[in-house]
Every structure is written in structure tokens, then in C-alpha cells.
Amino acid sequence: MDPIKDFKTGKAGVIMALDDASGVEKLKHAVLDDVLYNVVHQLVMKVHRDEKQARATTAATRVEKLASDASETSTPDSRPDVRIETDAAIYEDGKVMLKGNPLKTTKEILCPRCKLPRLLYPTDGKGARKPDPSVIYCKRHPYIEKPGHDIYGQTWVAPGPGRGKKKKDVEKAKQAAAVAAGENVDSPGKSPVPEQRPANVLSYPSATCVKCKRCILVTRLNNHMGSCIGNSGRNASRAAAAKISNGANGNHSHDRTPPSSQKGTPAPGSRAASPKKREASVMEDDDDGSEASNPKKKKLKATTKKVILKAKPMGGSPLSGMKKEKVKASSGLSMEQKPDDDEKSVPHQTEILPPKPKKPKAPSPAKKIKLGQPTSTTKIVPPPMSSPATTRRDGDAESESSGTLSSPPN
Amino acid sequence: MSTSTSPKNVKLKAPTPGNPMFGCASEHVQRLFTQNQEVMSNAITHYKETLKCIFDQNPMLAQSSKPLEGGQQFTNLTPLYLCLQCTDIMDEGDIVKHAHKKQHRFYVESQTGTLYCQLCDDIVWDPTLEELRIRKIGTGSFATSRKRKIEEISNDPAKDDPRHIPNNTMLAPCKANGLRGIYNAGATCYQNVILQSFLHNPILRNFYLCDGHRSNDCSYQHCISCAMDDIFQEFYGQEQTNGYTAANVLSSFWISDKKAFENLVTTKEQDAHEFFQFLAEELHERNRNDKKLENGGEHSCDCIVHHTFYGKLQSTTTCQNCQGVTNATESFLDLSLGLENLAQKRGKKTGAKPPSLALQECLEEEYIKQDKCEYRCHNCNSMQQARRQTSIKELPNVLSIQLKRFEYKQGRHDKACKIDTPIQFPLQLNMLPYTDTARNQDVKTSFELARACTYELMAVVVHVGELDTGHYISYCRVGDQWFSFNDHRVELANKSDVLGSQAYLLFYIVKSIS
């Protein structure tokens, strides 16, 4: 046990005992130091594994792609009978051999699935770096860590305590938008357009009630189902109360009960019946004329319609990413998206303010923007003509949602 | 070394697209594996032996080495390296000397079983060996996946076609990763937190993504399992990053006719734990296998919910009069741990105001200590004092623990109150002490058993605020990264955020499935 006396620290050499410390004291320090070494060792091991395997996979993916490009056969699964050599790997007989240490030979990381390079830094928030606008990246991005934003850089409607949007809320949002814009680029298009939200604000969508098939804003869905399915909502209790006190003055109070908001979405003209909604929707009404300059509405339309689509048929809906027997619908989706991209690029140029966070990517074609911006998928508006949802629904959804958009979640 | 090496099932991992054949440059591992069959099988067999030594035996073994110059054997706390080609164990500094002397190039790290290549001067991740290592850590054995059951073999020739799956499925987009928020549909945060904990439960995820519940063939109206299937498809198969509207779950919930949960179905805020029970029972109903049910009832159900969440408790009651012992077994969906008594006891002892408890203390109180009760003894045929002891007979794959923060104070008009006592819970939990195996035998030296009882924290449901006006948020782990889910908001979370939260429900997943 003599050697212990010589040690006043462990392998890491960070936690030191004093020179005149007792033997036990030195041992304690050495043990603690060794434990610290182990913690760091295991962390390094994990990061090393992730990184080295990603690089090795990248080297293999690249050389395989070269091999399949070089071979004549068009079948994707077959192993082409060629020999390809890169700086990092050799392809031969359908096998890939590494050349040297992939940590040294391979600099970037390719997504093994889509073969596109991975973006290695978040685009916003902590540790953000500007992506190279000339590169098409894999759509899986590092998560964003930024206060007030989610992992995709999206923000959300603040759940204020009041009803509807108050004046100061609007101003706050404006400020926030200005700050967000200023952080990114001091672009010439920065001129403040007050009633615009940033492009990536999540708003509340609507969903279809299973029973009555009406389109209900999500924040009200539970209450709606309570009254529609569960028969326990406000109306039910009021009806019961009215029944009980029917003899005396029940009739009178019943008259004053306003028609429930869930009941039959009112036609756009009749919206004035609900004063709360009115207040909130003033903003949108102002620039109703220019459809393209109102991203909020577009977004709503897109999301709402999506939900309707899903709720209708269980079978052939395109939501079945990896499901068997649903492929036709799913593969059709990629075809649909092409016209969308083109469609999108038009409004994108006309609206000047919201795409500020996207500015770094602006010079690239529209397709790239779609790749880079996490939220832009929600922004894609399928051409209204081809939309499978009926116009009546669409209109309903719009009036319902835009009116209550700024109402608190609950 | 390696005298009796049977060369059976020793083979290299077949090449797969996107993966190199060997872990390091063509010079090293490849030479070891392609020299001749004997060298290769010796290397692989010895690697397996080394892994067994590291993971199944006393860690002292792999952590002890003799200096090359000779002298006393000593045990290290920090990693050592086990030579793959002989039996020597050495520390990092001696590798080069050993390699020069014996021309041995490969060394296995003594704590994680990873392979170090002396020529590369780096840890290498060879696909063949790495698969063995992962399987050893994951299941405790090297055996490949079990054989298919008879029911699983379809007699549809179309489905046996190897192209059947690639032809009928498409890869999920790279962006789809299962991380989305769920909109609050009006005081439904108690549902959202449970849904998120299900969505990031690997066992349930694999079940649904493997077509475990075929919503196409499901004839049940407003089936909640179909609704779950939809969510899984949406979360893991679509590129959307906005929130999800769980309309189908909500409507199935409203339409459900489960009498036990009638009180739950309101537009008011509810208890997340009750919703968890509701969802588990409802999914069990929809996925149950009726064939099995006939010969044994609930206990032998092999539905996904039972497979995931259910374990068994054993309570032993000893009559104080005749010393007669009665055993009773019951299955459980979750473990409910009372906090109040323990917190009060602690408060008295230390006098401090908010005592902090450890999860292990609560478990100990419930599953190690005995308590006294009155019980009707069959032998004595009368009411007797008895000692009762409960322990866990069968651990589930996903252990759900409820910390009873909401307690009804009796006598005071049944008013409920919230217990704010902080509970410290670990990222990794050893459940072995609370099992009946640990009660009946000494388990200190059974490292394999300890590994089978090791759980890792997977999801935490947190209640913030007061009893009736609170809000639920949850934390879920995806890989090694924690995320916080607050309705439709998904943010990155630190481990310290998670561990410092006032947990209400804890979901632990077993570390290795054997």
C-alpha cells in the first residue's frame, strides 16, 4: 500500500491534496480525482463514438453513391460491380473499406438517408452559425435553443390572461419582431409593418368535431366536445338550470343567453354579434385586400384544411408516413409539393417583412428556402382551386379562427 | 488463451449500405478478420469472453492489473485495457510497450468494452464487434433476435416477398423525429403530458410504427388505439413542426363508456395520473388478445399495454399468532408512493421546514419495510395482528411511479391538498432491492441481475401551481437529449431542469431487455 502515499491526486490530476495531508486525505483526493476522470472519459467516449461513426458512415455513403453513379444498372438495390476509391474509403465487391481514420479523412457529415450534408450548427439562438446558402442541407437541423422559441425556432401566440389581443400586446409583438429582425440582418426591407407577425409564429389551428363535423378552434375543442358529445358544457347546465327555474323567470334569462360560439359558425357578416371576436379581428380586416401580404391567414387556411383532410377518411389519407397499404397517397404527396414550391415563391417575394429570419437564405431559389426554414412547410398554401375541402368549410374555418386567433388558450 | 473455441455462430456482420465493412483502416481490423477463419473466430470469441468478463463478473477483475515490470497487482478506478490477443490487462501507458513486445494491436477498454486499435492510436468502432457489445449491454446475451412465433409467420405469399416492405412503405423524411407539441384543447394539459410520455416511449413507439395496431382493419368506432396510431404516424412520419391537434384522442375519450373514469370526462382540469390509467386500460381493451384471455384472465394478457407497463407485486402477510404465512400476488400498472407520512416523519426528526426526500427512501418505505395490519387468519379463524410486507415480484419494462402529491385530508371535509415536498429522483434507478429476489437471497454479487433491474429515467410529468389551478408540463428524453413539452411548446431541457422539477409521475424504462 506504499504507492498510495506518493499520490496526492488521481489520473485526472485536477483534485490535489495538500503536501502535508495525511495518507487517508490523499487517498480521498485521489479517489475523487479518478471518479472525475471516469466521468470525463465516458463523455469523451460517447462523443467520439457518435462523431466517428457519423464520419465513417459519411465516407461509406459517399463512395457508395459514386459507385452507383458509375455503374450502368438503374436498379437501386443491386451492388454495382465497380471499384471506386476516395480519400476516405474504397468500394469493391459491394463492400466498403475505410482508408485511414474517418475523423481525419472526412470533414462533413452526410445524412445516410437523404445523402445530403447535415447542418452542424443551429441557425438561430445559442451557438448559431449562418448556413452556407449555396448548399442544400438535410432537413434534420440541430435544435435551436433560444428563449421564447421552440426547438425549431418557432414562436407562439402569447397566452395572455385577457380576452383577445390588447393594444400593448400588439406593440410587444411588434417590438419582438423588430428585435428578431435586427438580430439577423439589417436588411433594407426592415420598415416596420405593424400588423404583421413574424413568419414562424405558431397559431392555433382548428379541428373537426367527430360528432357534428363542425370546424372548431382547437382551444375550444374540449369544451365543444363536452357540450356536443358529453352533454356537459355550459349550455347543458344552463338548459338544466333553465328547466328547473322555468316556473318563475326562466324564460327571461333564457332569452338573454347568447347563441353559443360552438353552434354553427356564423357567416362572416354576422361576426359582429360577438364583440370579443370583433376586437381581435380588426387587425386582419385592415389588410384583407392583399391576400398575399397576410401570412397569418394563409397559414391558418393551410393548417385547417390539413386537419379536415385527415379527419375524413381513415384509409387513404396521406398521413401514413411509413404505413403499408397507404403508399399511393403518400408518394403522391411529393408530386403535389412541386407546384406548391413554385406557388410559394411568388408571395414570398411580394411580402417584405416576415421572411427576415430567412434572409440568409433569400438569395437561394425557393426550394432551398423551403428546406432551410423549418416552419415554411406550414406556410405552403396549396392552390385553392385544387383543394379537396369545400369552399364552405374553408370559409368557416377562416372566419372562426381568425376571429379567435388571439384569444388565450384557456 | 482461447483453447476451446467453437467456431459456430462466429461470423462477420454482413455489409449494409452506408456502413463500412470494418471499423478502421484496411490495415488493421480487416487483417485480423480476413487472415484466416481461425484467427477471425479466435478474435471474435475472445472479444465475447472479454465482454462477459467486463459486464457479468465482478468489476474488480477487469480493473486489476499487474505492472509490466512485475510486482504487486493493483486495482484501478480509472479504465484499463484488456489485450484482445492475450490475457494481459494494462493501463494506458503500458499499451505501447506491450504492443512492441508481443505485436498485439487490439485492446478492450475495461469499463465500456470498446475496442482500441494501437496502430490507429484511436478507439475504433467495428460494426461486427460493436454489434456484439451493444447486444451484451442491451440484452445480456449475444444471441440474435429470437425466433418468430408461429402466429407471426404469415401464410400470405405476397408478404413473404423480400420486396414486400420496401414496396409498400416509404422512408420517413429526415426531419420527422417525433418532436412536436400538442395543442391544449381547453384544460387538456393533463392529457397532453401523458400522450407525450407515450409518444416517447420506445416500446409503444415501435409497436405502433411496426403496424402493431392496424387501424385499417379496426372496426371499432372511435377506437383510441387508432387515434394513437394516427398520432404516431403524424409525429414520426411527417415533417410538420407545429403543434398537433389530438382531436381523435379527445373524442374517443369523450365517447368512451368506461364507467370507472366517468368523473374524468369533463371539461375541467383533471388528474394526469387518472388519465394515464384511463389511457392504459382503454388501449388494453382495444389491443387485448381474446384468445389468451380465456385461460387466465388479466394476468396472462399479452397486449402491448401489459407488455409495457404491467408488473406484479407480492404481499406476504404473517400472522402474529400462529406465524402462518399468506402470499398474495397482484399485478400493477404503476407504483404509487405516499409522501405525506414520510415527509412528516422527516420533518419531526430534523425540524427543518421543507424536508427533501429521495425516491429510494419512498420505495424503501413501501417495498422493504414491513407494516402491521389486522387480518383474518385462516388457521386461527379469527382476526389477528399481522405483519405485512410487499415487494415486487415482476418488474415491468416501463416502470411508472406516481408520487402522491395530492392527498385527501380526512376529517376536514375531504379537502385535498398538494404536498410540495421536493423528491430527488435519479436518472438511473436500481430496483433490485425492492424485489422479492433481493429479499430471499443475497444479490450483492449478481451483476447480471442488477443490470436487469436497472432503469433509466425516460419521462417526467410535472405539476406546477396550485391544486385546482395548476398546469402540467412534461419532460421526455430522446436519445440523450431531454426536451420539455408544455402543450404545443417544445424546448430543449437540461438534465438539471429535469432533476430539479417537482415530479408527479416518473416513467423509468428498463436498461436492458432480456
PDB file of C-alpha atoms in Angstrom, chain B residues 297-449:
ATOM      1  CA  GLY B 297     -57.775 -13.526 -17.258  1.00  0.00           C
ATOM      2  CA  GLU B 298     -55.886 -10.319 -16.861  1.00  0.00           C
ATOM      3  CA  HIS B 299     -52.631 -11.831 -15.698  1.00  0.00           C
ATOM      4  CA  SER B 300     -51.798 -13.589 -18.893  1.00  0.00           C
ATOM      5  CA  CYS B 301     -52.818 -10.831 -21.243  1.00  0.00           C
ATOM      6  CA  ASP B 302     -50.031 -10.138 -23.674  1.00  0.00           C
ATOM      7  CA  CYS B 303     -51.304  -6.909 -25.106  1.00  0.00           C
ATOM      8  CA  ILE B 304     -48.925  -4.044 -25.654  1.00  0.00           C
ATOM      9  CA  VAL B 305     -50.023  -2.227 -22.520  1.00  0.00           C
ATOM     10  CA  HIS B 306     -49.398  -5.240 -20.315  1.00  0.00           C
ATOM     11  CA  HIS B 307     -46.158  -5.905 -22.079  1.00  0.00           C
ATOM     12  CA  THR B 308     -45.047  -2.344 -21.438  1.00  0.00           C
ATOM     13  CA  PHE B 309     -46.373  -1.237 -18.097  1.00  0.00           C
ATOM     14  CA  TYR B 310     -47.590  -4.144 -16.012  1.00  0.00           C
ATOM     15  CA  GLY B 311     -45.610  -5.822 -13.288  1.00  0.00           C
ATOM     16  CA  LYS B 312     -46.532  -7.906 -10.280  1.00  0.00           C
ATOM     17  CA  LEU B 313     -46.479  -7.231  -6.596  1.00  0.00           C
ATOM     18  CA  GLN B 314     -46.297  -9.863  -3.943  1.00  0.00           C
ATOM     19  CA  SER B 315     -47.541  -9.229  -0.469  1.00  0.00           C
ATOM     20  CA  THR B 316     -46.716 -11.597   2.321  1.00  0.00           C
ATOM     21  CA  THR B 317     -48.814 -11.500   5.435  1.00  0.00           C
ATOM     22  CA  THR B 318     -47.539 -13.221   8.540  1.00  0.00           C
ATOM     23  CA  CYS B 319     -49.977 -13.877  11.333  1.00  0.00           C
ATOM     24  CA  GLN B 320     -48.516 -12.830  14.675  1.00  0.00           C
ATOM     25  CA  ASN B 321     -50.431 -15.513  16.473  1.00  0.00           C
ATOM     26  CA  CYS B 322     -49.719 -18.694  14.534  1.00  0.00           C
ATOM     27  CA  GLN B 323     -46.907 -17.431  12.308  1.00  0.00           C
ATOM     28  CA  GLY B 324     -48.869 -18.644   9.317  1.00  0.00           C
ATOM     29  CA  VAL B 325     -47.904 -17.005   6.054  1.00  0.00           C
ATOM     30  CA  THR B 326     -50.256 -15.958   3.294  1.00  0.00           C
ATOM     31  CA  ASN B 327     -48.987 -14.829  -0.065  1.00  0.00           C
ATOM     32  CA  ALA B 328     -50.967 -12.757  -2.484  1.00  0.00           C
ATOM     33  CA  THR B 329     -49.943 -11.607  -5.916  1.00  0.00           C
ATOM     34  CA  GLU B 330     -51.471  -8.758  -7.815  1.00  0.00           C
ATOM     35  CA  SER B 331     -50.478  -7.034 -10.976  1.00  0.00           C
ATOM     36  CA  PHE B 332     -49.835  -3.331 -11.093  1.00  0.00           C
ATOM     37  CA  LEU B 333     -49.852  -0.651 -13.722  1.00  0.00           C
ATOM     38  CA  ASP B 334     -47.868   1.780 -11.641  1.00  0.00           C
ATOM     39  CA  LEU B 335     -46.375   2.168  -8.214  1.00  0.00           C
ATOM     40  CA  SER B 336     -47.989   4.816  -6.050  1.00  0.00           C
ATOM     41  CA  LEU B 337     -45.744   6.199  -3.396  1.00  0.00           C
ATOM     42  CA  GLY B 338     -47.146   8.087  -0.456  1.00  0.00           C
ATOM     43  CA  LEU B 339     -45.152  11.106   0.566  1.00  0.00           C
ATOM     44  CA  GLU B 340     -47.053  12.512   3.454  1.00  0.00           C
ATOM     45  CA  ASN B 341     -46.129  10.135   6.238  1.00  0.00           C
ATOM     46  CA  LEU B 342     -42.500  10.069   5.337  1.00  0.00           C
ATOM     47  CA  ALA B 343     -42.335  13.810   4.922  1.00  0.00           C
ATOM     48  CA  GLN B 344     -43.942  14.341   8.281  1.00  0.00           C
ATOM     49  CA  LYS B 345     -41.652  11.893   9.987  1.00  0.00           C
ATOM     50  CA  ARG B 346     -38.671  13.577   8.477  1.00  0.00           C
ATOM     51  CA  GLY B 347     -39.960  16.987   9.419  1.00  0.00           C
ATOM     52  CA  LYS B 348     -40.246  15.970  13.036  1.00  0.00           C
ATOM     53  CA  LYS B 349     -36.822  14.480  13.128  1.00  0.00           C
ATOM     54  CA  THR B 350     -34.887  17.314  11.631  1.00  0.00           C
ATOM     55  CA  GLY B 351     -37.210  20.137  12.495  1.00  0.00           C
ATOM     56  CA  ALA B 352     -36.461  21.708   9.158  1.00  0.00           C
ATOM     57  CA  LYS B 353     -39.362  23.078   7.233  1.00  0.00           C
ATOM     58  CA  PRO B 354     -39.384  21.551   3.779  1.00  0.00           C
ATOM     59  CA  PRO B 355     -37.671  18.221   4.074  1.00  0.00           C
ATOM     60  CA  SER B 356     -36.354  16.759   0.903  1.00  0.00           C
ATOM     61  CA  LEU B 357     -36.853  13.083   0.226  1.00  0.00           C
ATOM     62  CA  ALA B 358     -35.170  10.682  -2.117  1.00  0.00           C
ATOM     63  CA  LEU B 359     -37.197   8.424  -4.348  1.00  0.00           C
ATOM     64  CA  GLN B 360     -35.295   5.447  -2.994  1.00  0.00           C
ATOM     65  CA  GLU B 361     -36.449   6.293   0.534  1.00  0.00           C
ATOM     66  CA  CYS B 362     -40.060   6.271  -0.582  1.00  0.00           C
ATOM     67  CA  LEU B 363     -39.582   2.945  -2.318  1.00  0.00           C
ATOM     68  CA  GLU B 364     -37.887   1.538   0.736  1.00  0.00           C
ATOM     69  CA  GLU B 365     -40.778   2.597   2.945  1.00  0.00           C
ATOM     70  CA  GLU B 366     -43.224   0.865   0.649  1.00  0.00           C
ATOM     71  CA  TYR B 367     -41.393  -2.233  -0.566  1.00  0.00           C
ATOM     72  CA  ILE B 368     -38.804  -3.138   2.035  1.00  0.00           C
ATOM     73  CA  LYS B 369     -40.236  -2.212   5.377  1.00  0.00           C
ATOM     74  CA  GLN B 370     -42.996  -4.180   6.983  1.00  0.00           C
ATOM     75  CA  ASP B 371     -46.158  -2.772   8.373  1.00  0.00           C
ATOM     76  CA  LYS B 372     -48.678  -4.026  10.846  1.00  0.00           C
ATOM     77  CA  CYS B 373     -52.235  -4.746   9.971  1.00  0.00           C
ATOM     78  CA  GLU B 374     -55.297  -6.551  11.164  1.00  0.00           C
ATOM     79  CA  TYR B 375     -56.142  -9.602   9.224  1.00  0.00           C
ATOM     80  CA  ARG B 376     -58.411 -12.566   9.339  1.00  0.00           C
ATOM     81  CA  CYS B 377     -56.217 -15.599   9.760  1.00  0.00           C
ATOM     82  CA  HIS B 378     -57.498 -18.857   8.345  1.00  0.00           C
ATOM     83  CA  ASN B 379     -55.564 -21.002  10.775  1.00  0.00           C
ATOM     84  CA  CYS B 380     -56.634 -19.186  13.874  1.00  0.00           C
ATOM     85  CA  ASN B 381     -60.011 -18.463  12.368  1.00  0.00           C
ATOM     86  CA  SER B 382     -60.130 -15.061  13.972  1.00  0.00           C
ATOM     87  CA  MET B 383     -58.918 -11.546  13.499  1.00  0.00           C
ATOM     88  CA  GLN B 384     -55.266 -11.287  14.361  1.00  0.00           C
ATOM     89  CA  GLN B 385     -52.456  -8.824  14.281  1.00  0.00           C
ATOM     90  CA  ALA B 386     -50.232  -9.494  11.337  1.00  0.00           C
ATOM     91  CA  ARG B 387     -47.101  -8.223   9.683  1.00  0.00           C
ATOM     92  CA  ARG B 388     -47.441  -7.435   6.039  1.00  0.00           C
ATOM     93  CA  GLN B 389     -44.647  -6.979   3.607  1.00  0.00           C
ATOM     94  CA  THR B 390     -44.959  -6.048  -0.035  1.00  0.00           C
ATOM     95  CA  SER B 391     -42.263  -6.473  -2.618  1.00  0.00           C
ATOM     96  CA  ILE B 392     -42.044  -6.513  -6.371  1.00  0.00           C
ATOM     97  CA  LYS B 393     -42.290  -9.933  -7.884  1.00  0.00           C
ATOM     98  CA  GLU B 394     -42.060  -8.994 -11.512  1.00  0.00           C
ATOM     99  CA  LEU B 395     -40.684  -5.751 -12.800  1.00  0.00           C
ATOM    100  CA  PRO B 396     -42.278  -4.150 -15.857  1.00  0.00           C
ATOM    101  CA  ASN B 397     -40.432  -2.889 -18.906  1.00  0.00           C
ATOM    102  CA  VAL B 398     -41.591   0.620 -18.229  1.00  0.00           C
ATOM    103  CA  LEU B 399     -41.909   1.408 -14.576  1.00  0.00           C
ATOM    104  CA  SER B 400     -44.340   4.199 -13.867  1.00  0.00           C
ATOM    105  CA  ILE B 401     -44.186   5.763 -10.452  1.00  0.00           C
ATOM    106  CA  GLN B 402     -46.743   8.128  -9.053  1.00  0.00           C
ATOM    107  CA  LEU B 403     -45.656  10.398  -6.249  1.00  0.00           C
ATOM    108  CA  LYS B 404     -48.847  11.068  -4.363  1.00  0.00           C
ATOM    109  CA  ARG B 405     -48.722  14.817  -4.193  1.00  0.00           C
ATOM    110  CA  PHE B 406     -52.468  15.158  -3.913  1.00  0.00           C
ATOM    111  CA  GLU B 407     -53.679  13.869  -0.643  1.00  0.00           C
ATOM    112  CA  TYR B 408     -57.148  13.905   0.812  1.00  0.00           C
ATOM    113  CA  LYS B 409     -57.039  15.139   4.368  1.00  0.00           C
ATOM    114  CA  GLN B 410     -59.567  13.058   6.185  1.00  0.00           C
ATOM    115  CA  GLY B 411     -61.945  14.660   8.556  1.00  0.00           C
ATOM    116  CA  ARG B 412     -61.607  18.075   7.048  1.00  0.00           C
ATOM    117  CA  HIS B 413     -64.493  17.895   4.626  1.00  0.00           C
ATOM    118  CA  ASP B 414     -62.443  15.689   2.356  1.00  0.00           C
ATOM    119  CA  LYS B 415     -60.388  18.595   1.240  1.00  0.00           C
ATOM    120  CA  ALA B 416     -57.491  17.711  -0.942  1.00  0.00           C
ATOM    121  CA  CYS B 417     -54.171  19.429  -0.641  1.00  0.00           C
ATOM    122  CA  LYS B 418     -50.919  19.350  -2.518  1.00  0.00           C
ATOM    123  CA  ILE B 419     -47.693  18.181  -0.965  1.00  0.00           C
ATOM    124  CA  ASP B 420     -44.814  20.278  -2.191  1.00  0.00           C
ATOM    125  CA  THR B 421     -42.056  18.171  -0.688  1.00  0.00           C
ATOM    126  CA  PRO B 422     -39.182  18.015  -3.145  1.00  0.00           C
ATOM    127  CA  ILE B 423     -38.387  14.477  -4.159  1.00  0.00           C
ATOM    128  CA  GLN B 424     -34.957  13.688  -5.500  1.00  0.00           C
ATOM    129  CA  PHE B 425     -35.049  11.086  -8.212  1.00  0.00           C
ATOM    130  CA  PRO B 426     -32.102   9.583 -10.067  1.00  0.00           C
ATOM    131  CA  LEU B 427     -31.503   9.310 -13.807  1.00  0.00           C
ATOM    132  CA  GLN B 428     -30.690   5.677 -13.235  1.00  0.00           C
ATOM    133  CA  LEU B 429     -32.620   3.643 -10.720  1.00  0.00           C
ATOM    134  CA  ASN B 430     -31.741   0.258  -9.337  1.00  0.00           C
ATOM    135  CA  MET B 431     -34.926  -1.612  -8.487  1.00  0.00           C
ATOM    136  CA  LEU B 432     -33.229  -4.780  -7.281  1.00  0.00           C
ATOM    137  CA  PRO B 433     -33.530  -4.007  -3.541  1.00  0.00           C
ATOM    138  CA  TYR B 434     -37.317  -3.805  -3.818  1.00  0.00           C
ATOM    139  CA  THR B 435     -37.830  -7.155  -5.489  1.00  0.00           C
ATOM    140  CA  ASP B 436     -38.659 -10.382  -3.706  1.00  0.00           C
ATOM    141  CA  THR B 437     -35.497 -11.899  -5.192  1.00  0.00           C
ATOM    142  CA  ALA B 438     -33.441  -9.467  -3.183  1.00  0.00           C
ATOM    143  CA  ARG B 439     -35.442 -10.358  -0.108  1.00  0.00           C
ATOM    144  CA  ASN B 440     -34.862 -14.060  -0.412  1.00  0.00           C
ATOM    145  CA  GLN B 441     -31.229 -14.250  -1.379  1.00  0.00           C
ATOM    146  CA  ASP B 442     -28.052 -12.306  -1.278  1.00  0.00           C
ATOM    147  CA  VAL B 443     -27.787 -10.478  -4.561  1.00  0.00           C
ATOM    148  CA  LYS B 444     -24.689  -8.409  -3.980  1.00  0.00           C
ATOM    149  CA  THR B 445     -22.594 -10.453  -6.367  1.00  0.00           C
ATOM    150  CA  SER B 446     -25.124 -10.957  -9.114  1.00  0.00           C
ATOM    151  CA  PHE B 447     -24.149  -8.287 -11.589  1.00  0.00           C
ATOM    152  CA  GLU B 448     -26.336  -9.703 -14.304  1.00  0.00           C
ATOM    153  CA  LEU B 449     -29.394  -9.483 -12.066  1.00  0.00           C
TER     154      LEU B 449
END
